Coordinates of C-alpha atoms in Angstrom, one line a residue:
M1 CA 3.5 -11.8 -41.0
V2 CA 1.0 -15.1 -39.3
L3 CA 4.4 -15.7 -37.4
R4 CA 4.4 -12.2 -35.6
R5 CA 1.0 -12.3 -33.9
K6 CA 1.1 -11.5 -30.4
L7 CA -0.1 -13.6 -27.0
A8 CA -2.5 -11.2 -24.2
I9 CA -2.9 -12.2 -20.9
V10 CA -5.6 -10.2 -19.5
D11 CA -6.1 -10.1 -15.9
L12 CA -9.3 -8.5 -14.9
S13 CA -8.6 -8.3 -11.5
K14 CA -6.1 -6.4 -11.5
E15 CA -7.2 -4.3 -14.7
K16 CA -3.7 -5.0 -16.1
V17 CA -2.6 -6.4 -20.2
T18 CA 0.5 -8.4 -20.9
V19 CA 1.3 -8.7 -24.2
Q20 CA 3.9 -11.1 -25.5
D21 CA 5.2 -12.8 -28.1
V22 CA 4.9 -16.4 -29.4
P23 CA 8.4 -18.9 -29.6
N24 CA 7.6 -20.9 -33.3
S25 CA 9.0 -23.4 -32.1
L26 CA 5.8 -23.8 -29.8
R27 CA 3.8 -22.8 -33.5
K28 CA 5.1 -25.4 -34.8
A29 CA 4.2 -28.3 -32.6
L30 CA 0.2 -26.5 -32.2
F31 CA -0.1 -24.7 -35.2
G32 CA -3.0 -23.0 -32.0
G33 CA -5.9 -23.4 -32.1
R34 CA -7.2 -25.9 -29.9
G35 CA -4.2 -27.6 -29.6
M36 CA -2.2 -24.1 -27.5
N37 CA -5.2 -23.5 -25.9
V38 CA -5.5 -26.8 -23.5
Y39 CA -1.5 -26.2 -24.0
Y40 CA -1.6 -23.0 -21.9
L41 CA -4.6 -24.5 -19.7
Y42 CA -2.6 -27.5 -18.7
K43 CA 0.6 -25.1 -18.1
M44 CA -1.5 -21.9 -16.0
L45 CA -4.1 -23.9 -14.5
G46 CA -3.9 -25.9 -11.1
D47 CA -5.5 -29.2 -9.9
N48 CA -8.5 -28.4 -7.7
V49 CA -9.4 -24.7 -9.4
D50 CA -12.9 -23.8 -9.3
P51 CA -14.2 -23.6 -12.8
L52 CA -16.4 -20.4 -11.2
S53 CA -14.0 -19.3 -9.7
P54 CA -11.4 -16.4 -10.2
D55 CA -8.4 -18.0 -10.8
N56 CA -9.9 -20.4 -13.4
I57 CA -8.6 -18.8 -16.7
L58 CA -10.8 -18.2 -20.6
I59 CA -8.6 -18.9 -23.7
F60 CA -9.8 -17.6 -26.8
G61 CA -7.0 -19.2 -29.5
T62 CA -7.1 -18.8 -33.1
G63 CA -5.3 -20.9 -35.4
L64 CA -2.3 -20.4 -38.0
M65 CA -4.8 -20.8 -41.0
T66 CA -7.3 -17.9 -39.2
G67 CA -7.7 -15.5 -41.5
T68 CA -6.3 -16.5 -44.3
L69 CA -7.5 -17.4 -47.8
A70 CA -7.6 -20.6 -46.9
P71 CA -11.5 -22.1 -47.2
C72 CA -13.7 -21.9 -44.1
S73 CA -11.0 -20.6 -42.1
G74 CA -12.5 -18.0 -39.8
R75 CA -12.6 -19.6 -36.4
F76 CA -10.7 -19.6 -33.8
N77 CA -11.6 -22.4 -30.1
T78 CA -12.2 -21.3 -26.7
T79 CA -10.7 -23.2 -23.7
S80 CA -11.2 -23.2 -19.8
K81 CA -12.1 -25.4 -16.8
S82 CA -15.7 -26.4 -17.6
P83 CA -18.2 -25.3 -14.8
E84 CA -20.9 -28.5 -16.2
S85 CA -18.0 -31.4 -15.8
G86 CA -15.1 -29.9 -14.2
F87 CA -13.2 -31.7 -16.5
L88 CA -12.4 -30.0 -20.0
A89 CA -14.1 -27.5 -21.3
D90 CA -13.5 -26.3 -25.2
T91 CA -14.8 -25.3 -28.0
N92 CA -14.3 -25.2 -32.0
C93 CA -16.6 -22.1 -33.9
G94 CA -16.3 -19.6 -37.1
G95 CA -18.2 -16.5 -38.0
Y96 CA -16.2 -13.5 -38.6
F97 CA -15.1 -12.5 -35.3
A98 CA -11.3 -14.7 -35.1
P99 CA -9.9 -13.3 -37.7
E100 CA -10.6 -9.4 -36.3
L101 CA -8.7 -10.8 -34.1
K102 CA -5.7 -11.8 -35.9
Y103 CA -6.1 -8.2 -38.0
A104 CA -5.7 -6.3 -34.8
G105 CA -2.2 -7.6 -33.6
F106 CA -3.4 -11.0 -31.5
E107 CA -3.4 -14.5 -32.6
R108 CA -5.0 -15.6 -28.4
L109 CA -6.1 -14.5 -25.3
I110 CA -5.7 -15.7 -22.3
I111 CA -8.5 -14.3 -19.7
K112 CA -7.7 -14.6 -15.8
G113 CA -9.2 -12.9 -12.9
K114 CA -13.3 -11.4 -12.2
A115 CA -13.9 -7.7 -13.2
K116 CA -15.9 -5.6 -10.4
K117 CA -18.1 -4.6 -12.6
P118 CA -19.5 -6.0 -16.2
V119 CA -16.7 -5.5 -19.1
I120 CA -16.0 -5.5 -22.3
L121 CA -12.8 -5.8 -24.0
H122 CA -12.1 -3.2 -26.9
V123 CA -9.4 -5.2 -28.9
T124 CA -8.5 -2.7 -31.7
D125 CA -4.4 -2.7 -33.6
N126 CA -2.3 -3.7 -30.8
N127 CA -4.3 -2.4 -28.1
I128 CA -6.8 -3.9 -26.0
E129 CA -8.7 -2.2 -23.5
I130 CA -11.3 -2.5 -20.7
K131 CA -14.7 -1.1 -21.2
D132 CA -17.9 -0.3 -19.1
A133 CA -20.7 -2.7 -20.0
K134 CA -23.0 -2.4 -18.1
D135 CA -25.4 -0.7 -20.7
Y136 CA -25.0 -4.1 -22.2
W137 CA -25.4 -6.2 -19.4
G138 CA -28.9 -8.6 -19.6
Q139 CA -29.0 -8.2 -22.8
T140 CA -29.7 -10.9 -25.6
T141 CA -26.5 -12.0 -27.2
N142 CA -28.1 -9.8 -30.2
E143 CA -29.1 -7.1 -28.3
A144 CA -25.7 -6.9 -27.4
Q145 CA -24.1 -7.3 -30.5
K146 CA -26.1 -4.2 -32.0
R147 CA -25.7 -1.9 -28.8
I148 CA -21.7 -2.7 -29.0
R149 CA -21.5 -2.3 -33.0
Q150 CA -23.9 1.1 -32.0
D151 CA -21.0 1.8 -29.3
L152 CA -17.8 0.6 -31.0
G153 CA -18.3 0.5 -34.7
P154 CA -17.8 -2.7 -37.3
V155 CA -16.7 -4.4 -34.5
E156 CA -17.0 -8.3 -34.4
M157 CA -17.1 -10.0 -31.1
V158 CA -17.2 -13.1 -29.2
L159 CA -20.2 -12.4 -26.2
C160 CA -22.3 -14.4 -23.5
G161 CA -26.5 -14.1 -23.2
P162 CA -27.9 -13.9 -20.3
A163 CA -28.0 -17.4 -19.1
G164 CA -23.8 -17.0 -19.0
E165 CA -24.4 -13.5 -17.2
N166 CA -26.4 -15.5 -14.3
L167 CA -24.0 -18.4 -14.1
V168 CA -26.3 -21.1 -16.1
R169 CA -24.0 -24.4 -16.4
F170 CA -24.6 -25.4 -19.6
A171 CA -23.9 -21.7 -21.1
C172 CA -22.5 -21.2 -24.2
V173 CA -20.2 -18.1 -25.6
R174 CA -21.7 -16.4 -29.3
T175 CA -20.8 -14.6 -32.5
G176 CA -22.9 -13.5 -35.2
V177 CA -26.9 -14.5 -35.2
K178 CA -26.0 -18.4 -34.5
N179 CA -22.4 -19.5 -34.6
A180 CA -22.1 -21.2 -31.1
G181 CA -19.1 -22.3 -29.0
G182 CA -21.8 -24.4 -27.6
R183 CA -20.5 -26.9 -25.4
T184 CA -19.1 -27.9 -22.0
G185 CA -20.3 -24.1 -20.5
L186 CA -18.6 -21.4 -21.8
G187 CA -20.8 -18.3 -21.6
C188 CA -21.0 -19.5 -17.7
V189 CA -17.1 -19.0 -16.9
M190 CA -17.0 -16.1 -18.9
G191 CA -20.4 -14.6 -17.0
S192 CA -18.5 -15.9 -13.4
K193 CA -15.6 -13.3 -14.7
N194 CA -17.9 -10.8 -15.6
L195 CA -17.7 -10.2 -18.8
K196 CA -19.7 -9.7 -21.7
A197 CA -18.1 -9.7 -24.3
V198 CA -14.6 -9.9 -26.1
A199 CA -15.6 -7.1 -29.3
A200 CA -12.5 -7.2 -32.2
Y201 CA -11.6 -4.4 -35.3
G202 CA -8.1 -4.9 -37.1
T203 CA -6.9 -2.6 -40.1
Q204 CA -3.7 -4.8 -40.0
G205 CA -3.3 -7.8 -43.3
L206 CA -1.8 -11.3 -42.5
Q207 CA 1.0 -11.7 -45.0
V208 CA 1.9 -15.3 -45.5
A209 CA 5.9 -16.8 -46.6
H210 CA 4.7 -18.0 -50.1
P211 CA 1.3 -15.4 -51.6
D212 CA 2.0 -16.4 -55.1
R213 CA 1.5 -20.5 -54.3
M214 CA -1.3 -19.7 -51.8
I215 CA -3.5 -18.5 -53.8
Q216 CA -2.5 -20.7 -56.5
K217 CA -3.5 -24.0 -53.7
V218 CA -6.2 -22.3 -52.7
E219 CA -8.1 -22.5 -56.4
E220 CA -7.0 -25.8 -56.1
L221 CA -8.7 -26.6 -53.3
K222 CA -11.5 -24.8 -54.1
N223 CA -12.4 -26.6 -56.8
Y224 CA -11.7 -29.4 -55.6
L225 CA -13.9 -29.2 -52.1
M226 CA -16.4 -27.4 -54.8
S227 CA -16.2 -31.2 -56.4
S228 CA -17.7 -33.1 -53.6
K229 CA -21.0 -34.6 -54.3
I230 CA -21.0 -33.4 -50.2
T231 CA -20.1 -29.5 -50.7
P232 CA -23.8 -28.8 -53.4
I233 CA -25.8 -31.0 -50.5
L234 CA -24.4 -28.7 -47.6
G235 CA -24.8 -25.6 -50.0
S236 CA -28.5 -26.9 -50.1
V237 CA -29.3 -27.7 -47.4
G238 CA -26.5 -27.7 -44.6
T239 CA -26.5 -30.4 -42.3
L240 CA -30.5 -31.7 -42.1
L241 CA -29.7 -33.7 -45.2
L242 CA -28.5 -36.5 -42.3
Y243 CA -32.1 -37.0 -40.1
E244 CA -33.7 -39.0 -43.4
V245 CA -30.9 -41.4 -43.2
S246 CA -30.6 -41.7 -40.0
N247 CA -33.9 -41.6 -38.6
A248 CA -34.6 -44.5 -41.9
F249 CA -32.7 -47.0 -39.8
G250 CA -33.6 -45.4 -36.1
G251 CA -30.7 -43.4 -34.9
I252 CA -32.5 -40.9 -34.1
R253 CA -33.0 -39.8 -30.3
T254 CA -36.5 -39.8 -29.4
K255 CA -38.0 -39.0 -26.3
N256 CA -34.2 -38.8 -23.7
S257 CA -34.1 -42.1 -25.9
T258 CA -37.0 -44.0 -25.0
L259 CA -37.4 -44.3 -28.9
N260 CA -35.2 -44.2 -31.2
A261 CA -37.0 -43.2 -34.4
W262 CA -39.7 -40.1 -34.8
R263 CA -41.3 -38.3 -37.6
D264 CA -40.1 -39.1 -41.5
D265 CA -41.2 -36.0 -42.4
H266 CA -39.1 -33.7 -40.9
N267 CA -36.1 -34.3 -43.3
A268 CA -34.5 -31.1 -44.8
A269 CA -37.3 -30.5 -47.8
F270 CA -39.7 -29.7 -44.9
A271 CA -37.7 -27.5 -43.3
E272 CA -37.6 -25.4 -47.2
P273 CA -41.0 -22.6 -46.5
F274 CA -38.7 -21.9 -43.6
I275 CA -35.6 -21.0 -44.6
E276 CA -35.2 -17.4 -46.1
K277 CA -31.8 -18.1 -47.5
M278 CA -28.2 -19.7 -47.0
I279 CA -25.6 -17.7 -45.7
A280 CA -21.4 -18.9 -44.7
C281 CA -18.5 -17.8 -42.6
Q282 CA -15.6 -16.0 -43.1
A283 CA -13.4 -17.8 -46.4
C284 CA -15.9 -20.5 -46.8
P285 CA -17.7 -22.2 -50.0
V286 CA -19.7 -24.1 -48.7
H287 CA -22.5 -22.4 -47.2
C288 CA -24.6 -24.8 -44.7
R289 CA -25.3 -22.0 -43.0
H290 CA -30.0 -21.3 -43.1
R291 CA -31.2 -17.7 -42.2
N292 CA -34.6 -19.2 -41.6
V293 CA -37.9 -16.6 -41.8
F294 CA -38.1 -16.0 -38.1
G295 CA -35.0 -13.5 -37.8
G296 CA -32.7 -16.2 -36.4
E297 CA -30.2 -18.9 -38.1
G298 CA -30.5 -22.3 -38.2
P299 CA -31.8 -25.2 -38.0
E300 CA -29.1 -27.3 -38.3
Y301 CA -29.7 -31.5 -37.3
T302 CA -28.6 -31.1 -33.7
T303 CA -31.6 -28.4 -33.1
L304 CA -33.7 -30.6 -35.2
V305 CA -32.9 -33.7 -33.5
L306 CA -32.9 -32.3 -30.0
L307 CA -34.8 -29.4 -29.9
G308 CA -37.2 -31.2 -31.5
A309 CA -37.1 -34.9 -31.5
N310 CA -36.1 -35.7 -28.8
I311 CA -38.5 -33.5 -26.6
G312 CA -41.5 -35.0 -28.6
M313 CA -41.7 -31.4 -30.4
E314 CA -44.6 -32.6 -33.7
K315 CA -44.1 -28.7 -35.0
Y316 CA -41.9 -28.0 -37.2
E317 CA -41.4 -24.3 -37.3
E318 CA -42.2 -24.7 -33.3
I319 CA -38.1 -26.5 -33.2
I320 CA -37.0 -23.0 -35.2
K321 CA -38.1 -21.3 -32.8
L322 CA -37.3 -23.4 -30.2
G323 CA -33.2 -22.9 -31.2
N324 CA -33.8 -19.1 -32.3
L325 CA -34.6 -18.9 -28.0
V326 CA -32.0 -21.1 -27.0
N327 CA -29.6 -18.5 -29.5
D328 CA -30.6 -15.8 -28.2
L329 CA -30.3 -16.3 -24.5
G330 CA -26.9 -17.9 -25.3
L331 CA -27.3 -21.4 -24.3
D332 CA -26.4 -24.2 -26.0
V333 CA -28.7 -26.4 -28.1
S334 CA -27.4 -29.6 -27.1
S335 CA -27.1 -29.4 -23.2
T336 CA -31.2 -27.7 -22.9
G337 CA -32.7 -30.3 -25.0
T338 CA -30.9 -33.1 -23.3
Y339 CA -31.9 -31.6 -20.1
L340 CA -35.6 -30.8 -20.9
A341 CA -35.8 -34.8 -22.8
W342 CA -34.5 -36.0 -18.8
A343 CA -36.8 -33.8 -16.9
I344 CA -39.8 -34.6 -18.7
D345 CA -38.6 -38.7 -18.8
L346 CA -38.1 -38.8 -15.3
Y347 CA -42.3 -36.4 -14.5
Q348 CA -43.3 -39.1 -16.4
Q349 CA -41.9 -42.4 -14.7
G350 CA -43.4 -40.4 -11.6
K351 CA -39.6 -39.2 -9.9
L352 CA -40.4 -35.7 -9.8
D353 CA -43.9 -33.7 -9.5
K354 CA -45.2 -30.7 -9.3
K355 CA -43.9 -29.2 -6.8
L356 CA -40.9 -29.4 -7.7
T357 CA -41.7 -27.7 -11.5
D358 CA -43.8 -24.4 -10.1
G359 CA -47.4 -26.1 -10.7
E360 CA -46.4 -27.9 -14.6
E361 CA -47.2 -31.5 -15.7
L362 CA -44.3 -31.8 -18.1
R363 CA -45.4 -32.8 -21.3
W364 CA -43.7 -34.5 -24.7
G365 CA -44.1 -31.2 -27.7
D366 CA -45.9 -29.1 -25.1
Y367 CA -43.9 -26.0 -27.0
E368 CA -45.6 -23.0 -24.5
Q369 CA -44.3 -25.2 -21.8
A370 CA -40.9 -25.4 -23.3
V371 CA -40.7 -21.9 -24.1
R372 CA -41.8 -21.5 -20.1
I373 CA -39.0 -23.2 -18.9
I374 CA -36.0 -22.1 -21.3
N375 CA -36.9 -18.2 -20.6
K376 CA -36.3 -19.9 -16.4
I377 CA -33.7 -21.7 -17.1
A378 CA -32.2 -19.0 -18.6
R379 CA -32.6 -16.2 -15.7
R380 CA -32.2 -18.9 -13.2
E381 CA -36.1 -19.0 -12.3
G382 CA -38.3 -21.2 -9.9
F383 CA -38.2 -25.2 -11.7
G384 CA -35.4 -23.3 -14.3
N385 CA -33.3 -22.5 -11.5
I386 CA -32.8 -26.5 -11.0
L387 CA -32.5 -27.0 -14.1
A388 CA -29.7 -24.7 -14.7
E389 CA -27.7 -26.6 -12.6
G390 CA -27.7 -29.4 -15.1
N391 CA -26.1 -32.6 -15.0
R392 CA -26.1 -31.6 -10.8
A393 CA -29.6 -31.1 -10.4
A394 CA -29.4 -34.9 -10.0
A395 CA -30.8 -36.0 -6.4
K396 CA -33.0 -33.0 -6.2
L397 CA -34.7 -34.2 -10.2
G398 CA -35.3 -38.0 -8.2
D399 CA -32.9 -39.1 -10.6
P400 CA -29.4 -39.8 -7.6
N401 CA -27.1 -42.0 -10.1
K402 CA -27.9 -40.5 -13.5
D403 CA -29.8 -43.3 -14.7
Y404 CA -31.3 -41.6 -17.1
L405 CA -29.4 -39.0 -18.3
I406 CA -28.2 -39.4 -21.7
A407 CA -24.3 -37.6 -21.0
V408 CA -20.6 -39.1 -20.3
K409 CA -18.1 -37.1 -18.8
D410 CA -21.5 -35.2 -17.4
I411 CA -21.9 -33.3 -20.2
P412 CA -25.2 -34.0 -22.4
Q413 CA -24.9 -35.6 -25.2
S414 CA -24.3 -33.5 -27.9
D415 CA -24.7 -35.8 -31.2
P416 CA -28.1 -36.4 -32.4
H417 CA -27.7 -40.4 -33.3
D418 CA -28.8 -43.1 -31.0
V419 CA -25.9 -44.7 -30.5
R420 CA -27.1 -48.2 -29.7
Y421 CA -26.5 -48.9 -33.1
M422 CA -23.2 -47.6 -34.1
K423 CA -20.5 -49.1 -32.1
A424 CA -17.9 -46.7 -33.2
F425 CA -20.0 -43.8 -32.4
A426 CA -20.7 -45.1 -29.6
L427 CA -17.3 -45.5 -28.9
G428 CA -16.7 -42.1 -29.9
I429 CA -18.6 -40.5 -27.6
A430 CA -17.2 -42.5 -24.9
T431 CA -14.0 -41.5 -24.9
A432 CA -14.2 -37.6 -26.8
S433 CA -12.4 -35.3 -24.2
R434 CA -15.1 -32.9 -23.9
G435 CA -17.8 -35.6 -22.9
A436 CA -20.7 -37.6 -24.9
D437 CA -19.5 -35.1 -27.8
H438 CA -19.0 -36.5 -32.2
L439 CA -17.4 -33.5 -33.1
R440 CA -14.4 -35.0 -31.4
S441 CA -13.7 -38.3 -33.3
R442 CA -17.1 -39.0 -35.6
P443 CA -16.5 -41.9 -38.8
T444 CA -18.8 -40.4 -40.3
L445 CA -17.8 -42.1 -43.4
E446 CA -19.2 -45.2 -41.6
I447 CA -22.3 -44.6 -41.7
F448 CA -22.3 -42.0 -44.8
F449 CA -21.6 -44.2 -47.3
K450 CA -21.2 -47.7 -48.2
L451 CA -17.1 -47.1 -49.3
P452 CA -15.4 -50.4 -51.1
L453 CA -12.9 -52.2 -48.2
E454 CA -9.8 -51.1 -51.0
V455 CA -10.7 -47.0 -49.8
K456 CA -11.0 -47.9 -46.2
E457 CA -7.5 -49.6 -46.6
R458 CA -6.6 -46.3 -47.8
I459 CA -8.0 -44.2 -45.4
Y460 CA -7.5 -45.8 -41.9
G461 CA -4.5 -47.9 -43.3
K462 CA -6.9 -50.9 -42.6
G463 CA -9.9 -52.6 -44.3
V464 CA -12.5 -51.4 -41.1
T465 CA -15.9 -53.6 -42.1
A466 CA -19.2 -51.9 -43.5
D467 CA -21.2 -53.0 -40.9
P468 CA -22.1 -50.9 -38.1
T469 CA -22.9 -52.9 -35.8
S470 CA -20.1 -54.4 -35.4
Y471 CA -17.0 -53.9 -32.5
D472 CA -14.3 -55.1 -35.2
G473 CA -12.0 -52.5 -36.0
K474 CA -13.6 -49.7 -34.8
A475 CA -11.8 -48.5 -32.1
L476 CA -9.0 -47.7 -35.3
V477 CA -11.7 -45.6 -36.9
V478 CA -12.4 -43.9 -33.5
T479 CA -8.6 -42.8 -33.2
W480 CA -7.6 -42.2 -36.5
S481 CA -10.7 -38.8 -36.7
E482 CA -9.5 -38.3 -33.9
R483 CA -6.2 -37.5 -34.5
I484 CA -6.9 -35.5 -37.7
F485 CA -9.9 -33.4 -35.9
A486 CA -7.2 -32.2 -33.4
T487 CA -5.0 -31.3 -36.2
I488 CA -7.9 -29.3 -38.5
D489 CA -8.7 -27.4 -34.9
C490 CA -5.5 -27.1 -34.6
L491 CA -5.0 -25.3 -37.7
E492 CA -8.5 -23.7 -37.1
M493 CA -10.5 -24.7 -40.1
C494 CA -13.9 -26.3 -40.6
K495 CA -14.8 -30.1 -39.6
F496 CA -17.0 -29.8 -42.9
I497 CA -14.2 -29.8 -45.5
C498 CA -12.2 -32.5 -43.1
H499 CA -11.2 -35.9 -44.8
G500 CA -13.0 -38.2 -43.5
F501 CA -16.1 -36.1 -41.7
N502 CA -18.3 -35.9 -44.6
S503 CA -16.3 -37.3 -47.2
P504 CA -13.6 -39.6 -47.8
H505 CA -12.3 -36.5 -50.8
F506 CA -11.8 -33.4 -48.0
V507 CA -9.2 -31.6 -46.7
D508 CA -6.0 -34.1 -46.0
Y509 CA -2.9 -34.1 -44.5
S510 CA -1.4 -33.8 -47.8
W511 CA -3.3 -30.3 -48.3
M512 CA -2.8 -29.2 -44.8
K513 CA 1.4 -29.5 -45.4
E514 CA 0.7 -28.0 -48.4
L515 CA -0.7 -24.7 -47.2
V516 CA 1.8 -24.6 -44.0
Y517 CA 4.2 -24.4 -46.3
C518 CA 2.4 -21.5 -48.1
V519 CA 1.4 -19.7 -44.9
T520 CA 4.7 -20.0 -43.2
G521 CA 8.2 -21.0 -45.1
W522 CA 8.0 -24.7 -42.5
E523 CA 8.5 -27.9 -45.2
M524 CA 6.8 -30.5 -42.8
S525 CA 5.9 -34.3 -43.6
E526 CA 2.4 -36.0 -43.8
A527 CA 3.4 -37.3 -40.6
E528 CA 5.0 -34.1 -39.1
V529 CA 1.3 -33.0 -39.4
S530 CA 0.0 -35.8 -37.6
E531 CA 1.7 -36.0 -34.9
V532 CA 0.2 -32.2 -34.0
G533 CA -3.1 -33.6 -33.8
R534 CA -2.0 -36.8 -31.9
R535 CA 0.2 -33.8 -29.4
T536 CA -3.4 -32.7 -28.9
V537 CA -5.2 -35.7 -28.0
D538 CA -2.3 -36.3 -25.7
L539 CA -2.3 -32.7 -23.7
E540 CA -5.8 -32.5 -23.4
R541 CA -6.0 -36.3 -21.6
L542 CA -3.3 -35.1 -20.0
F543 CA -5.7 -32.4 -18.8
N544 CA -8.5 -34.2 -17.8
F545 CA -6.8 -36.4 -15.4
K546 CA -5.1 -33.9 -13.8
Q547 CA -8.3 -32.6 -12.6
G548 CA -9.4 -36.1 -11.4
M549 CA -10.3 -38.2 -14.5
T550 CA -10.2 -41.7 -14.8
E551 CA -10.8 -44.4 -17.0
A552 CA -14.1 -45.2 -15.6
H553 CA -15.3 -42.0 -17.3
D554 CA -14.8 -43.4 -20.9
T555 CA -18.3 -45.0 -20.8
L556 CA -21.7 -44.4 -22.0
P557 CA -25.1 -44.0 -20.6
R558 CA -27.0 -46.3 -18.5
R559 CA -29.4 -46.4 -21.0
Y560 CA -27.1 -47.4 -24.6
F561 CA -26.3 -50.7 -22.8
D562 CA -30.0 -51.8 -20.7
D563 CA -32.5 -50.8 -23.0
P564 CA -32.1 -51.8 -26.1
S565 CA -33.9 -49.8 -29.3
P566 CA -37.3 -50.7 -29.6
L567 CA -38.0 -49.7 -33.9
R568 CA -37.2 -49.9 -37.2
A569 CA -33.2 -51.7 -37.9
A570 CA -32.0 -50.9 -34.8
R571 CA -34.2 -52.6 -33.2
G572 CA -33.0 -55.2 -30.4
H573 CA -29.9 -53.5 -30.5
H574 CA -27.7 -51.7 -27.5
I575 CA -24.1 -51.8 -26.2
D576 CA -22.5 -55.0 -25.7
R577 CA -20.3 -53.9 -22.0
Q578 CA -17.4 -56.8 -22.6
K579 CA -17.0 -55.9 -26.0
F580 CA -17.4 -52.3 -24.9
A581 CA -14.5 -52.5 -22.6
K582 CA -13.0 -55.0 -25.6
M583 CA -13.4 -52.0 -28.4
K584 CA -11.9 -49.2 -25.3
A585 CA -8.9 -51.5 -24.5
E586 CA -8.3 -51.5 -28.6
F587 CA -8.5 -47.9 -28.8
Y588 CA -6.3 -47.3 -25.8
A589 CA -3.7 -49.0 -26.7
L590 CA -3.6 -47.2 -31.0
H591 CA -3.5 -44.0 -28.5
G592 CA 0.1 -45.6 -26.9
W593 CA -2.0 -45.0 -23.5
T594 CA -1.5 -47.8 -20.9
E595 CA -4.4 -49.8 -19.8
D596 CA -6.3 -47.6 -17.6
G597 CA -5.9 -44.7 -20.4
R598 CA -3.4 -42.9 -19.2
V599 CA -0.8 -41.0 -21.2
P600 CA 2.6 -42.3 -20.6
E601 CA 5.3 -40.9 -18.4
E602 CA 8.1 -40.7 -20.8
R603 CA 5.3 -39.2 -23.2
R604 CA 4.7 -36.8 -20.3
M605 CA 7.3 -35.3 -20.2
E606 CA 8.2 -35.4 -23.7
L607 CA 4.9 -33.1 -24.2
E608 CA 5.8 -31.0 -20.9
A609 CA 8.9 -29.9 -22.4
I610 CA 7.0 -27.4 -25.0
Q611 CA 7.9 -25.0 -25.5

């Protein structure tokens, strides 16, 4: 049964595994995935814990739908305290690892302590072994996965690369060739625990409450998803479709946001000669992932921009190769591209010199130089050792106030969009719980479609202007998006099929309600399903404030306020501080938070009573 999967707590210091049942009341309140992960993190982690100490905890959690027939449900969240920001670390990732973990009988692993030497966790049916990882330590993510499969058989795994082992603060967790839990440095947390990988293989099927109805609803949902105009486009070009429209109006982060548009021929069609085929995660009918001709996967939109325009790369094939390198070393694409651009910009301004850069004259668009520096970052060599500290290198780089770092809450912006033109996007990255991030609340419909007002009223409950430069009503759009994205993260279904992310026709609360009933037998209203996302957002807020966050952290990079965009339709646009503050206040009010952005005491007590 889906509802009989276990929680395992692994203490690496004591080499001890404890297995527990999970109360269904907790599952019903948070569904799993992102929600239950932050619940355990908030409950178990004290104040002032060093993210790289054995006292930090690392959580791998599946969702209510993971491993079932539900479309795009092969996902999991990884959660901890971030070594990059000191606040919430959380990622959502696809692939095939999460279903195997569930088929082995576990829905969640909580890792404590630190192993005396490098280890892997080998998860099989109702069993977890701690095994020596000396043969895999030092290997790249792809080398290690091949070797582990040779030794353990057909396992699926999540692991860190050399960057995580060397405690690079923006190292990611990886599964497969490219699937990444990229943000907030979770690969670094794995490395700090001497944990190379978690490898899982299970043979226990998942019994659902209403299997016949589940099959019927899944077929209906697949047909519904495939009837959307956006689905076949995602299946043929992936997220690269976003480049052309964004570049046309001047919404592409370029050369550390000194510019806002790049080459027009970097659109999706230009990628075709370098793409072998499109592939998919578990149970996904969309197939948005590229397998490239250089032996890796990608590029997707984020890689194309942050390892392309943002560091001045002209050649498409070189951008793809940089993406493959970053993936193989276990680095986060968004942070790597942002920190490289930051360093080049500061060098060009004369704020650092060759004494710091191992004799390198930092230049835009120098592929060989980018390869050298990325390798040095992953191995903490020379100048790479400085950049491996991420935002903490600011003083050494001559930018002590981080005036030129495109980051929020000390996490580099993941979104390839330059948000000076799009005010809702700006509010979203400013208030996201894990730093400058587009996957918490990006209101994609605003940029992607000129929807009639009545359609927006149906989606958001109130009409919202189609003008992306307006500040009016954008707090409502961001709040609405944040809650439904949190809910689908708790179910562990992909945001690409979530209502409001890429299409107004994808999985909404009505579909979620049906799927929850099929899997669990619970009869929930749409409002009750929506409340799961609201609880998750509030718990993340509580955790961050417990770790020292304040309202002042909900802001934007200085450049977005003070330096207007120089190119195309976005020319002259920037973020007005007073209008931004008003928009943020509206956002707090819609969440029911206090004027200084706190979760009210009564709500805190309500959430802490969940069990």
